[in-house]
């Protein structure tokens, strides 16, 4: 059997173990310590000097806390991009609120500003103003934040960015994760950098990261005994995990470069195939190209699924684009505003192996199979 090629696998830079060893040497084996502070500082400097960062146990935890801080509760509605990973929408459900799903547009595959506006007007007409807007920068491509923020400002609704896949991406020089009132990052095993599992909340206001850290550490009031006036969570990042994060920050830009090179190479070697198309960066947009995706126009019985199965039979992992949330059984009853764009992307889209540790031979193996399928 050929060696397995993964969709997106962890890629250590070499500096990680030094920070982890330091944690052991100084006995900071706890969910606080110098690595946690250092990792937060690294992220802050990378994103923009005037944001605040709280390192947490996952990106999902960051979204959950951000929604709590925005006051989302039972019966509320939160506007959410439909085409995304379920972790964007699940925290809305944790709080007893209802996600209102918005379709994608074709230029970035993210939240469609037109449908967003229609949805906000309609929800308000139906008697409920949405409590937050949750756009996602899928596969590293920034959403149309200028338009989304303009609408959000007009209706005075806070924007919570899901930047889990977009660390290092930017639009007109501004990094993803710094557009909204708050944002989540993820360092899960398959993301552009990984801590083995972890996440962060990014906020414009220090009060918000302070509140997040308070809630993430069991909401202990100031008192010598354990005193609680809020429900707390155990969501803080461990100092060991944060050590991995500090090492990964040293290679983040290299990872982005490698992933962008993967995309460029696939495009170079596959763009003569009429059935295949790629998502280009709109002017001023910079994607970290977390995953390299193609759209496959079905023709003569060959679909993206034909390609996926052919890759699978050669021990190569690829995956359809995210199945939109409005088509998921768990969110069957949630409202949706759209015109079928996300559904079409899901039907025709495929994520190709995209790790920053792929070799030229790996990429060539993928390309050879994709070409063979399309050439019959
Ligand atoms: C990975 C991911 C998350 C969740 O992050 P975790 O750290 O795995 O909890 C949320 N949203 C999107 C779009 C993601 O890709």
PDB file of N, CA, C and O and ligand atoms in Angstrom, residues 57-61 63 84-85 87-88 136 138 162 164-165 184-188 190-191 198-199 290 322, ligand 1:
ATOM      1  N   UNK A  57      -9.024  26.266  25.844  1.00  0.00           N
ATOM      2  CA  UNK A  57      -8.864  24.842  25.547  1.00  0.00           C
ATOM      3  C   UNK A  57      -9.262  24.474  24.129  1.00  0.00           C
ATOM      4  O   UNK A  57      -8.869  23.428  23.621  1.00  0.00           O
ATOM      5  N   UNK A  58     -10.050  25.319  23.463  1.00  0.00           N
ATOM      6  CA  UNK A  58     -10.434  25.043  22.070  1.00  0.00           C
ATOM      7  C   UNK A  58     -11.042  26.284  21.431  1.00  0.00           C
ATOM      8  O   UNK A  58     -11.436  27.229  22.132  1.00  0.00           O
ATOM      9  N   UNK A  59     -11.146  26.239  20.116  1.00  0.00           N
ATOM     10  CA  UNK A  59     -11.834  27.296  19.401  1.00  0.00           C
ATOM     11  C   UNK A  59     -13.324  27.299  19.729  1.00  0.00           C
ATOM     12  O   UNK A  59     -13.953  28.354  19.815  1.00  0.00           O
ATOM     13  N   UNK A  60     -13.866  26.116  19.924  1.00  0.00           N
ATOM     14  CA  UNK A  60     -15.284  26.000  20.285  1.00  0.00           C
ATOM     15  C   UNK A  60     -15.552  26.690  21.619  1.00  0.00           C
ATOM     16  O   UNK A  60     -16.542  27.416  21.769  1.00  0.00           O
ATOM     17  N   UNK A  61     -14.647  26.488  22.577  1.00  0.00           N
ATOM     18  CA  UNK A  61     -14.783  27.138  23.886  1.00  0.00           C
ATOM     19  C   UNK A  61     -14.739  28.654  23.729  1.00  0.00           C
ATOM     20  O   UNK A  61     -15.496  29.384  24.386  1.00  0.00           O
ATOM     21  N   UNK A  63     -15.698  30.432  21.128  1.00  0.00           N
ATOM     22  CA  UNK A  63     -16.993  30.892  20.596  1.00  0.00           C
ATOM     23  C   UNK A  63     -18.057  30.860  21.686  1.00  0.00           C
ATOM     24  O   UNK A  63     -18.877  31.777  21.809  1.00  0.00           O
ATOM     25  N   UNK A  84     -20.017  25.863   6.985  1.00  0.00           N
ATOM     26  CA  UNK A  84     -18.940  25.890   7.969  1.00  0.00           C
ATOM     27  C   UNK A  84     -18.911  24.563   8.696  1.00  0.00           C
ATOM     28  O   UNK A  84     -19.745  23.681   8.471  1.00  0.00           O
ATOM     29  N   UNK A  85     -17.941  24.421   9.590  1.00  0.00           N
ATOM     30  CA  UNK A  85     -17.868  23.276  10.489  1.00  0.00           C
ATOM     31  C   UNK A  85     -18.920  23.476  11.586  1.00  0.00           C
ATOM     32  O   UNK A  85     -19.194  24.609  11.983  1.00  0.00           O
ATOM     33  N   UNK A  87     -18.830  23.278  14.588  1.00  0.00           N
ATOM     34  CA  UNK A  87     -18.349  23.960  15.802  1.00  0.00           C
ATOM     35  C   UNK A  87     -18.633  25.461  15.779  1.00  0.00           C
ATOM     36  O   UNK A  87     -18.617  26.101  16.824  1.00  0.00           O
ATOM     37  N   UNK A  88     -18.895  26.040  14.599  1.00  0.00           N
ATOM     38  CA  UNK A  88     -19.295  27.452  14.552  1.00  0.00           C
ATOM     39  C   UNK A  88     -20.676  27.628  15.160  1.00  0.00           C
ATOM     40  O   UNK A  88     -20.937  28.610  15.855  1.00  0.00           O
ATOM     41  N   UNK A 136     -17.535  33.333   8.966  1.00  0.00           N
ATOM     42  CA  UNK A 136     -16.408  32.401   9.047  1.00  0.00           C
ATOM     43  C   UNK A 136     -15.480  32.678   7.866  1.00  0.00           C
ATOM     44  O   UNK A 136     -15.955  32.982   6.770  1.00  0.00           O
ATOM     45  N   UNK A 138     -13.636  30.670   5.733  1.00  0.00           N
ATOM     46  CA  UNK A 138     -13.451  29.252   5.416  1.00  0.00           C
ATOM     47  C   UNK A 138     -12.177  28.973   4.643  1.00  0.00           C
ATOM     48  O   UNK A 138     -11.863  29.675   3.679  1.00  0.00           O
ATOM     49  N   UNK A 162     -15.402  33.906  13.242  1.00  0.00           N
ATOM     50  CA  UNK A 162     -14.807  32.574  13.391  1.00  0.00           C
ATOM     51  C   UNK A 162     -13.579  32.533  12.481  1.00  0.00           C
ATOM     52  O   UNK A 162     -13.682  32.315  11.280  1.00  0.00           O
ATOM     53  N   UNK A 164     -11.067  30.445  12.967  1.00  0.00           N
ATOM     54  CA  UNK A 164     -10.404  29.177  13.332  1.00  0.00           C
ATOM     55  C   UNK A 164      -9.497  28.657  12.217  1.00  0.00           C
ATOM     56  O   UNK A 164      -8.493  28.008  12.494  1.00  0.00           O
ATOM     57  N   UNK A 165      -9.876  28.953  10.975  1.00  0.00           N
ATOM     58  CA  UNK A 165      -9.121  28.414   9.842  1.00  0.00           C
ATOM     59  C   UNK A 165      -8.244  29.481   9.198  1.00  0.00           C
ATOM     60  O   UNK A 165      -7.615  29.219   8.174  1.00  0.00           O
ATOM     61  N   UNK A 184     -12.646  33.956  17.296  1.00  0.00           N
ATOM     62  CA  UNK A 184     -12.026  32.743  17.832  1.00  0.00           C
ATOM     63  C   UNK A 184     -10.922  32.286  16.895  1.00  0.00           C
ATOM     64  O   UNK A 184     -10.977  32.501  15.678  1.00  0.00           O
ATOM     65  N   UNK A 185      -9.892  31.670  17.497  1.00  0.00           N
ATOM     66  CA  UNK A 185      -8.848  30.973  16.747  1.00  0.00           C
ATOM     67  C   UNK A 185      -8.856  29.522  17.208  1.00  0.00           C
ATOM     68  O   UNK A 185      -9.303  29.227  18.315  1.00  0.00           O
ATOM     69  N   UNK A 186      -8.371  28.615  16.377  1.00  0.00           N
ATOM     70  CA  UNK A 186      -8.266  27.208  16.781  1.00  0.00           C
ATOM     71  C   UNK A 186      -6.871  26.678  16.504  1.00  0.00           C
ATOM     72  O   UNK A 186      -6.258  27.022  15.486  1.00  0.00           O
ATOM     73  N   UNK A 187      -6.399  25.855  17.428  1.00  0.00           N
ATOM     74  CA  UNK A 187      -5.101  25.180  17.256  1.00  0.00           C
ATOM     75  C   UNK A 187      -5.283  23.677  17.344  1.00  0.00           C
ATOM     76  O   UNK A 187      -4.481  22.964  17.935  1.00  0.00           O
ATOM     77  N   UNK A 188      -6.378  23.204  16.750  1.00  0.00           N
ATOM     78  CA  UNK A 188      -6.622  21.762  16.704  1.00  0.00           C
ATOM     79  C   UNK A 188      -5.568  21.096  15.813  1.00  0.00           C
ATOM     80  O   UNK A 188      -4.843  21.777  15.094  1.00  0.00           O
ATOM     81  N   UNK A 190      -5.446  19.650  13.057  1.00  0.00           N
ATOM     82  CA  UNK A 190      -5.431  19.792  11.593  1.00  0.00           C
ATOM     83  C   UNK A 190      -5.302  21.241  11.139  1.00  0.00           C
ATOM     84  O   UNK A 190      -5.283  21.527   9.955  1.00  0.00           O
ATOM     85  N   UNK A 191      -5.202  22.182  12.067  1.00  0.00           N
ATOM     86  CA  UNK A 191      -5.192  23.602  11.693  1.00  0.00           C
ATOM     87  C   UNK A 191      -3.792  24.053  11.265  1.00  0.00           C
ATOM     88  O   UNK A 191      -2.833  23.289  11.317  1.00  0.00           O
ATOM     89  N   UNK A 198      -6.538  23.185  21.111  1.00  0.00           N
ATOM     90  CA  UNK A 198      -6.525  24.457  21.823  1.00  0.00           C
ATOM     91  C   UNK A 198      -7.173  25.530  20.987  1.00  0.00           C
ATOM     92  O   UNK A 198      -7.516  25.306  19.828  1.00  0.00           O
ATOM     93  N   UNK A 199      -7.355  26.684  21.603  1.00  0.00           N
ATOM     94  CA  UNK A 199      -7.977  27.786  20.881  1.00  0.00           C
ATOM     95  C   UNK A 199      -7.690  29.086  21.595  1.00  0.00           C
ATOM     96  O   UNK A 199      -6.990  29.105  22.610  1.00  0.00           O
ATOM     97  N   UNK A 290      -5.304  27.482   4.023  1.00  0.00           N
ATOM     98  CA  UNK A 290      -5.279  26.364   4.977  1.00  0.00           C
ATOM     99  C   UNK A 290      -5.558  25.046   4.248  1.00  0.00           C
ATOM    100  O   UNK A 290      -4.796  24.094   4.369  1.00  0.00           O
ATOM    101  N   UNK A 322     -17.315  21.654   3.454  1.00  0.00           N
ATOM    102  CA  UNK A 322     -18.249  21.546   4.590  1.00  0.00           C
ATOM    103  C   UNK A 322     -19.689  21.404   4.103  1.00  0.00           C
ATOM    104  O   UNK A 322     -20.137  22.188   3.256  1.00  0.00           O
TER     105      UNK A 322
HETATM  106  C1  LIG B   1     -11.727  23.932  13.819  1.00  0.00           C
HETATM  107  C2  LIG B   1     -12.873  24.874  13.731  1.00  0.00           C
HETATM  108  C3  LIG B   1     -13.574  25.302  14.867  1.00  0.00           C
HETATM  109  C4  LIG B   1     -13.401  24.703  16.211  1.00  0.00           C
HETATM  110  O1  LIG B   1     -12.162  24.769  16.768  1.00  0.00           O
HETATM  111  P1  LIG B   1     -11.735  23.672  17.855  1.00  0.00           P
HETATM  112  O2  LIG B   1     -10.444  24.214  18.370  1.00  0.00           O
HETATM  113  O3  LIG B   1     -11.580  22.381  17.134  1.00  0.00           O
HETATM  114  O4  LIG B   1     -12.785  23.616  18.891  1.00  0.00           O
HETATM  115  C5  LIG B   1     -14.564  26.249  14.715  1.00  0.00           C
HETATM  116  N1  LIG B   1     -14.873  26.748  13.518  1.00  0.00           N
HETATM  117  C6  LIG B   1     -14.249  26.357  12.403  1.00  0.00           C
HETATM  118  C7  LIG B   1     -14.643  26.966  11.105  1.00  0.00           C
HETATM  119  C8  LIG B   1     -13.245  25.387  12.469  1.00  0.00           C
HETATM  120  O5  LIG B   1     -12.655  24.972  11.339  1.00  0.00           O
END
